[in-house]
Amino acid sequence: MSPLRFSAVPAAVLALLTVAAEATAADFPYAGLPAEQAAAVMRLPEGFKVVPFAAEPDVTQPIAMAIDHRGRLWVAEGHSYPVKRKPGEGKDRILIFEDTDGDGRHDTRKVFADGLNLVSGLEVGFGGVFVGQAPELLFFADADGDDVPDGEPEVLLDGWHYEDTHETLNSFIWGPDGWLYGCHGVFTHSRVGPPGTPDEQRVPINAGIWRYHPTSGAFEVFAHGTSNPWGVDFDEHGQSFLTCCVIPHLFHVIPGARYFRQAGRHFDPHVYEDIPTIAKHRHFVGHQWTEADKNASLDTGGGHAHAGAMIYQGDAWPQQYAGALLMNNIHGARLNADSLTPSGSGFVGDRLPDFCLTDDLASQMLYLRSGPDGNVLVIDWYDTSQCHHTNIEGHQRSNGRIWKIVYDTPLTPRPRGASALDRASTEELVVLLTHPNVWHRRHAQRALQERNDPATGALLAPLLGHANPLTRLRGLWAAAATATLTGEHLDAALTDADPNVRLWGVRLVAQSRPALPMSAGVPRAIGDLPPLPAFGDRLEALVQMAQTDPAAPVRLELASLAQRLPLEERGDLLAALLARGEDAGDHNLPLMAWYAFEPLVPANPEAALKVALAGELPTVRRLTLRRVGELGTPASREALVTAAANAAAAGQDDRALEALAGLSGAIAGRKVECPAGWADAVAALRTSRNETVRDQAVGFDYRFGNPAAGEERRATVTDAAASVDRRRAALADLLDVPSDDLAIFLRRLISAEPAAPLTPDLIRGLGRADSPENPPFLRQYLPRFDPAGRRAALSVLVSRPAGAEALLNAMAEGEVPTADLTADLARQLRNLGDDALTARLAEVWGTVAETDEERAKLIVQYKRKLSAGDNSSDVTPDRVAGKALFTKTCGQCHELFGEGGKVGPGLTGSNRRDLDYLLSNIVAPSSVMAKDYRPTVLLTDGGQVHTGLIQAETDAAITLATADGEVVVPTASVLERMESDTSMMPDGLLNPLSTQQVRDLVAYLRGDGPVTGVVPGSAGGE
């Protein structure tokens, strides 16, 4: 179930939709087979085979799994998905399967619980079963182990949302520290806490990895970001990795990290930059549903939708697979494999040969784990409907598979210690901590944690002092999980010869402190921490490690730890980390240091800036200057001026530009006085050898009140020999402090060169002035503008009532084709809130479908127009003309084949080959709208209306991503602000288009790849 969504589509629209399988069935030899045959056709490396462990009717719709300490498989069936059912109507259940004779097939099957509702995660332990069922994390107690719940489940946590029912809590796994870990998707906006927790104390999560402690009840977001992760695992050193969908698929998960997001903003507004993927590769090319890209995608891994993550650490497969990460590729119907290679403070993921090719469209493996015999169990949803949608009947409800992937024959007998855990003594469990099979190690540690035997500490002592660093590490984890870790053990770990042990020593020291709120006051954790040795006086030792430790992963863990320290304790540790210049280009360290350092800036700007400027991490220095600027105080502006002047005097142009960038943020949206020291600073900056430094110095000089500098900026704007970017920067300075005659200046330049490259910028600048001369001027020059200029002029006209009236009059009189007014511009005009103009729009341009039934009828009409049987036109669709229409109607916000904007989701990897999918998204965009794509409408005191997605917000300015670019609106100028209940993508997109134009546009959208050539009137074609 990939993240390609029809989420929340109305029933009237859903009735028109068909399963996308027909479009892709030809991509694979099979589209659903009996279990034995499906296993037989799978292709694996030599020596491997797939055994059907279970299949329908014994299992259907398997969505989560866990292997218990007896080697039995627990499976959650997701019959309620994709819709949360009404109370009492849940259809999900939890099953227990057991293979008693070791042939790789189940012999017994039990129903543990039924009547559940939207189950998505499952793990066994602590005398019961942990079950994710949004909005709750439940615990079904079974203290006597009779496979019957002891009573009603306990609600451990609630507040898990399910706006997107396939992005709820999932992929449960026990971590090496004794916490339960899980994943959470980006389009579901949860606020988690124990039942009864006040909203302000709840922990928000809408993408990332979380953890819950089974005995203390503490909950924490381990790391924020990514997309819809549906798999997380830990390697032999306790490092965690996740797999996800749509965005690059692989991330190394660091405590307290913020990762690249598919959509939306981080809770902390001062993250600024997030950590990217570790993958060197992608598993798809372009758009895997198209014929042109399909073969290339199959060659590179199959697709962008991934589920499950297992780092193989069993003892049955050949050594070459040890440490390899396996994940399912849903659209590729296969198991991908990646290598994980240490690099700097983290890892690099690279592609290994695909491990298993099912050749079966129906295969949708969701989760996989190795068992007591070292072989791997996999649950398979088994459904040719690959995309998430909310049509209850859109999935093949009778299917489900559990596979066992085994190496060598005959099959290895099952027992191999599996049943021994039931009766094992504490001594025997400690021995199993060093077992070569991770299943034994993990279950032994969890059993020790559950048992709470006073003898455990003494029994672990030999492991903690063992010559093998892996054994020491496993002893350290077990001691922490069982609350037998001592201060002496922790101090020994901090000075261990092995960097992995030192790293975990730092992490366990950190975990003795709670995860503090982010800088915006957003909670990261709730509940009491489990017992660990007190932090004590170890700060000095940690600072020493930051100064001298040769291992970048240890320094990374120190940066992570710094987020848990009170601000007054962070300074020396972070100063030491910032002094490590060898980490300047590291994948993780500069940003992890920044996330801990940022709160120090508002607490003591002068001290923080001094540390950052003295440090050797340019990323932290640059972001600190930006953060200082956002403080918006006279002192902060003076500090930035001083930093710029000092850099210029030292000939450090890059540092001068960083300081000036911070100064730009400091004055954005604000009316400020000239900062102290500016006269000396501008003199130094004007002598720079760098043209950009000199230009910016002049620009700031104008903003700070020097009219002569304004004349210099005007000269640059009118300098035909200057680059467009240089002229554009000068124009921005003039617009920030508009003079009385600026509109006249701009109209003169526009009329002189109405089709020049700078003209769209000049037009948008003109729109910032509420001049009565602007609407007739733009109406007059519309025919002379090129496509980019026309788009800019139309956007300016519809942003104010007077301009909208002029445009509608021009349309009514035939001066402007109605097709020029795209749906987003019509929506912007309606957002003016003028009833007379809205009525005039309906008269001149038309109306949009207002109800689900009307939209459903439109979809039918457009399908008829696009069908081969429609004789209204025998002209073959023209994809070149379609590209021009895409640029005009869609390309401002959406990227396709590497071209277009990035305001909305990219289209290249969407299911656009499916006509139903395409039309439902075009005709009814608000029906498939995630919260993150809901626009904000701002009315300013100058009478202008802006519609867009908020990208950043400070107390002084709001940055909107609009269809025509980024707009910064001073907060003080906003009279009204509302969140729209409709998508950023407007209804009525196809309204102004002829039947042939609709065909052309749809042909381009559904096509196999980009096209070359231009048509008259298109961008670049006049």
mmCIF file of C-alpha atoms in Angstrom, residues 42-234:
data_model
loop_
_atom_site.group_PDB
_atom_site.id
_atom_site.type_symbol
_atom_site.label_atom_id
_atom_site.label_comp_id
_atom_site.label_asym_id
_atom_site.label_seq_id
_atom_site.Cartn_x
_atom_site.Cartn_y
_atom_site.Cartn_z
ATOM 1 C CA MET A 42 9.653 -16.409 -6.921
ATOM 2 C CA ARG A 43 13.264 -15.906 -7.950
ATOM 3 C CA LEU A 44 15.931 -15.880 -5.197
ATOM 4 C CA PRO A 45 19.685 -16.402 -4.965
ATOM 5 C CA GLU A 46 20.930 -19.938 -5.286
ATOM 6 C CA GLY A 47 20.254 -22.084 -2.218
ATOM 7 C CA PHE A 48 17.164 -20.139 -1.078
ATOM 8 C CA LYS A 49 13.530 -21.115 -1.375
ATOM 9 C CA VAL A 50 10.177 -19.724 -0.261
ATOM 10 C CA VAL A 51 7.765 -21.902 1.695
ATOM 11 C CA PRO A 52 4.096 -20.902 2.144
ATOM 12 C CA PHE A 53 3.952 -20.733 5.949
ATOM 13 C CA ALA A 54 0.251 -19.815 5.777
ATOM 14 C CA ALA A 55 -2.242 -18.526 3.217
ATOM 15 C CA GLU A 56 -5.901 -17.740 2.799
ATOM 16 C CA PRO A 57 -8.279 -18.744 4.272
ATOM 17 C CA ASP A 58 -6.065 -19.193 7.358
ATOM 18 C CA VAL A 59 -4.792 -15.635 7.086
ATOM 19 C CA THR A 60 -6.193 -12.628 5.230
ATOM 20 C CA GLN A 61 -5.086 -9.005 5.058
ATOM 21 C CA PRO A 62 -2.006 -9.416 7.321
ATOM 22 C CA ILE A 63 -0.797 -5.951 8.288
ATOM 23 C CA ALA A 64 1.550 -6.467 11.263
ATOM 24 C CA MET A 65 3.532 -9.303 12.834
ATOM 25 C CA ALA A 66 5.781 -10.299 15.708
ATOM 26 C CA ILE A 67 7.643 -13.476 16.679
ATOM 27 C CA ASP A 68 7.334 -14.411 20.336
ATOM 28 C CA HIS A 69 9.833 -16.067 22.707
ATOM 29 C CA ARG A 70 8.484 -19.505 21.733
ATOM 30 C CA GLY A 71 9.134 -18.908 18.044
ATOM 31 C CA ARG A 72 5.431 -18.499 17.290
ATOM 32 C CA LEU A 73 4.218 -15.937 14.800
ATOM 33 C CA TRP A 74 1.641 -13.355 15.873
ATOM 34 C CA VAL A 75 -0.183 -11.665 13.009
ATOM 35 C CA ALA A 76 -2.646 -8.762 12.974
ATOM 36 C CA GLU A 77 -5.244 -8.881 10.218
ATOM 37 C CA GLY A 78 -6.336 -5.451 8.980
ATOM 38 C CA HIS A 79 -9.910 -6.021 7.834
ATOM 39 C CA SER A 80 -11.038 -2.561 8.966
ATOM 40 C CA TYR A 81 -8.456 -0.777 6.827
ATOM 41 C CA PRO A 82 -8.681 1.597 5.020
ATOM 42 C CA VAL A 83 -11.456 3.126 7.149
ATOM 43 C CA LYS A 84 -11.797 3.373 10.913
ATOM 44 C CA ARG A 85 -15.094 1.597 11.556
ATOM 45 C CA LYS A 86 -17.806 2.712 13.933
ATOM 46 C CA PRO A 87 -17.444 1.589 17.557
ATOM 47 C CA GLY A 88 -18.342 -2.071 17.857
ATOM 48 C CA GLU A 89 -17.962 -2.713 14.118
ATOM 49 C CA GLY A 90 -14.230 -3.396 14.017
ATOM 50 C CA LYS A 91 -13.215 -6.443 12.016
ATOM 51 C CA ASP A 92 -9.519 -6.808 12.787
ATOM 52 C CA ARG A 93 -8.079 -9.704 14.737
ATOM 53 C CA ILE A 94 -4.839 -11.082 16.106
ATOM 54 C CA LEU A 95 -3.805 -14.633 15.233
ATOM 55 C CA ILE A 96 -1.099 -16.939 16.594
ATOM 56 C CA PHE A 97 0.581 -19.418 14.251
ATOM 57 C CA GLU A 98 3.013 -22.156 15.232
ATOM 58 C CA ASP A 99 5.125 -24.580 13.232
ATOM 59 C CA THR A 100 5.462 -27.584 15.555
ATOM 60 C CA ASP A 101 7.378 -29.945 13.270
ATOM 61 C CA GLY A 102 9.886 -27.547 11.726
ATOM 62 C CA ASP A 103 8.811 -27.938 8.090
ATOM 63 C CA GLY A 104 8.340 -24.210 7.552
ATOM 64 C CA ARG A 105 4.530 -24.402 7.515
ATOM 65 C CA HIS A 106 2.145 -23.628 10.340
ATOM 66 C CA ASP A 107 0.533 -26.520 12.160
ATOM 67 C CA THR A 108 -1.625 -24.636 14.660
ATOM 68 C CA ARG A 109 -3.599 -21.428 14.443
ATOM 69 C CA LYS A 110 -5.360 -19.545 17.229
ATOM 70 C CA VAL A 111 -7.414 -16.371 17.387
ATOM 71 C CA PHE A 112 -6.049 -14.315 20.283
ATOM 72 C CA ALA A 113 -8.360 -11.307 19.888
ATOM 73 C CA ASP A 114 -10.949 -10.061 17.430
ATOM 74 C CA GLY A 115 -13.326 -7.150 16.963
ATOM 75 C CA LEU A 116 -10.385 -4.743 16.783
ATOM 76 C CA ASN A 117 -10.561 -1.572 14.728
ATOM 77 C CA LEU A 118 -7.763 -0.267 12.455
ATOM 78 C CA VAL A 119 -4.864 -2.282 13.892
ATOM 79 C CA SER A 120 -1.510 -1.247 12.435
ATOM 80 C CA GLY A 121 1.230 -2.427 14.830
ATOM 81 C CA LEU A 122 1.990 -5.420 17.032
ATOM 82 C CA GLU A 123 4.690 -6.624 19.430
ATOM 83 C CA VAL A 124 4.782 -9.271 22.163
ATOM 84 C CA GLY A 125 6.341 -8.960 25.613
ATOM 85 C CA PHE A 126 5.944 -8.226 29.315
ATOM 86 C CA GLY A 127 3.167 -10.735 29.793
ATOM 87 C CA GLY A 128 1.008 -9.613 26.943
ATOM 88 C CA VAL A 129 0.730 -7.948 23.553
ATOM 89 C CA PHE A 130 1.258 -4.298 22.567
ATOM 90 C CA VAL A 131 -1.192 -3.321 19.822
ATOM 91 C CA GLY A 132 -1.349 -0.136 17.782
ATOM 92 C CA GLN A 133 -4.960 0.751 17.039
ATOM 93 C CA ALA A 134 -5.339 4.468 16.403
ATOM 94 C CA PRO A 135 -6.223 6.491 18.391
ATOM 95 C CA GLU A 136 -4.684 4.201 21.036
ATOM 96 C CA LEU A 137 -1.652 2.126 21.920
ATOM 97 C CA LEU A 138 -3.153 -0.854 23.746
ATOM 98 C CA PHE A 139 -1.792 -3.602 25.965
ATOM 99 C CA PHE A 140 -3.584 -6.947 26.077
ATOM 100 C CA ALA A 141 -2.412 -8.718 29.228
ATOM 101 C CA ASP A 142 -1.970 -12.504 29.144
ATOM 102 C CA ALA A 143 -0.056 -13.097 32.355
ATOM 103 C CA ASP A 144 -0.634 -16.844 32.420
ATOM 104 C CA GLY A 145 0.363 -17.301 28.784
ATOM 105 C CA ASP A 146 -2.790 -19.244 27.872
ATOM 106 C CA ASP A 147 -3.228 -17.239 24.659
ATOM 107 C CA VAL A 148 -6.440 -15.697 25.952
ATOM 108 C CA PRO A 149 -6.529 -12.014 26.994
ATOM 109 C CA ASP A 150 -6.894 -11.629 30.760
ATOM 110 C CA GLY A 151 -9.507 -8.920 30.249
ATOM 111 C CA GLU A 152 -10.140 -5.718 28.364
ATOM 112 C CA PRO A 153 -6.995 -4.079 26.956
ATOM 113 C CA GLU A 154 -5.291 -1.278 28.848
ATOM 114 C CA VAL A 155 -4.955 2.039 26.999
ATOM 115 C CA LEU A 156 -1.314 2.987 27.451
ATOM 116 C CA LEU A 157 -1.332 6.051 25.196
ATOM 117 C CA ASP A 158 -3.957 7.832 23.168
ATOM 118 C CA GLY A 159 -4.021 10.766 20.773
ATOM 119 C CA TRP A 160 -2.770 8.761 17.783
ATOM 120 C CA HIS A 161 -4.567 10.218 14.794
ATOM 121 C CA TYR A 162 -5.652 8.525 11.577
ATOM 122 C CA GLU A 163 -6.314 11.281 9.047
ATOM 123 C CA ASP A 164 -4.381 8.990 6.732
ATOM 124 C CA THR A 165 -5.168 5.449 7.812
ATOM 125 C CA HIS A 166 -1.996 3.942 6.380
ATOM 126 C CA GLU A 167 0.288 6.403 8.176
ATOM 127 C CA THR A 168 -0.636 5.577 11.762
ATOM 128 C CA LEU A 169 1.631 3.975 14.392
ATOM 129 C CA ASN A 170 3.305 0.905 12.873
ATOM 130 C CA SER A 171 6.355 -1.374 12.647
ATOM 131 C CA PHE A 172 6.842 -2.112 16.359
ATOM 132 C CA ILE A 173 10.222 -3.481 17.454
ATOM 133 C CA TRP A 174 12.164 -3.817 20.700
ATOM 134 C CA GLY A 175 15.253 -1.614 20.738
ATOM 135 C CA PRO A 176 18.584 -2.595 22.315
ATOM 136 C CA ASP A 177 17.886 -0.206 25.208
ATOM 137 C CA GLY A 178 14.675 -2.029 26.248
ATOM 138 C CA TRP A 179 12.248 0.504 24.740
ATOM 139 C CA LEU A 180 9.508 -0.307 22.223
ATOM 140 C CA TYR A 181 10.102 1.583 18.965
ATOM 141 C CA GLY A 182 7.718 2.336 16.106
ATOM 142 C CA CYS A 183 7.102 4.461 13.017
ATOM 143 C CA HIS A 184 4.603 7.219 12.182
ATOM 144 C CA GLY A 185 3.659 8.864 8.858
ATOM 145 C CA VAL A 186 3.672 12.472 7.694
ATOM 146 C CA PHE A 187 0.021 13.024 6.791
ATOM 147 C CA THR A 188 -1.331 11.933 10.172
ATOM 148 C CA HIS A 189 -1.109 14.539 12.923
ATOM 149 C CA SER A 190 -0.982 12.865 16.325
ATOM 150 C CA ARG A 191 -0.769 14.367 19.795
ATOM 151 C CA VAL A 192 0.253 11.550 22.086
ATOM 152 C CA GLY A 193 0.047 11.094 25.838
ATOM 153 C CA PRO A 194 -1.430 8.857 28.526
ATOM 154 C CA PRO A 195 -5.237 9.048 28.709
ATOM 155 C CA GLY A 196 -6.351 12.322 30.262
ATOM 156 C CA THR A 197 -3.209 14.265 29.367
ATOM 157 C CA PRO A 198 -3.951 17.980 28.726
ATOM 158 C CA ASP A 199 -3.407 18.971 25.106
ATOM 159 C CA GLU A 200 -0.535 21.344 25.854
ATOM 160 C CA GLN A 201 1.430 18.494 27.459
ATOM 161 C CA ARG A 202 0.890 16.050 24.618
ATOM 162 C CA VAL A 203 3.740 15.137 22.303
ATOM 163 C CA PRO A 204 3.090 15.914 18.622
ATOM 164 C CA ILE A 205 4.321 13.678 15.841
ATOM 165 C CA ASN A 206 3.491 13.648 12.149
ATOM 166 C CA ALA A 207 6.517 11.884 10.706
ATOM 167 C CA GLY A 208 9.279 10.030 12.450
ATOM 168 C CA ILE A 209 10.290 7.356 14.923
ATOM 169 C CA TRP A 210 8.878 7.136 18.464
ATOM 170 C CA ARG A 211 9.581 4.952 21.484
ATOM 171 C CA TYR A 212 7.705 3.822 24.599
ATOM 172 C CA HIS A 213 9.119 2.298 27.761
ATOM 173 C CA PRO A 214 7.161 -0.777 28.865
ATOM 174 C CA THR A 215 7.663 -0.379 32.616
ATOM 175 C CA SER A 216 8.007 3.344 33.259
ATOM 176 C CA GLY A 217 5.408 4.373 30.652
ATOM 177 C CA ALA A 218 7.594 7.129 29.217
ATOM 178 C CA PHE A 219 6.925 8.180 25.612
ATOM 179 C CA GLU A 220 9.339 10.088 23.392
ATOM 180 C CA VAL A 221 9.749 11.092 19.780
ATOM 181 C CA PHE A 222 13.128 9.592 18.952
ATOM 182 C CA ALA A 223 13.558 11.514 15.683
ATOM 183 C CA HIS A 224 11.344 13.724 13.519
ATOM 184 C CA GLY A 225 10.886 13.696 9.761
ATOM 185 C CA THR A 226 10.851 11.571 6.553
ATOM 186 C CA SER A 227 7.566 10.534 4.901
ATOM 187 C CA ASN A 228 5.616 7.372 5.673
ATOM 188 C CA PRO A 229 8.182 5.074 7.307
ATOM 189 C CA TRP A 230 6.915 1.508 7.540
ATOM 190 C CA GLY A 231 10.002 -0.301 8.797
ATOM 191 C CA VAL A 232 12.772 0.240 11.346
ATOM 192 C CA ASP A 233 15.537 -2.044 12.606
ATOM 193 C CA PHE A 234 18.801 -1.970 14.591
#
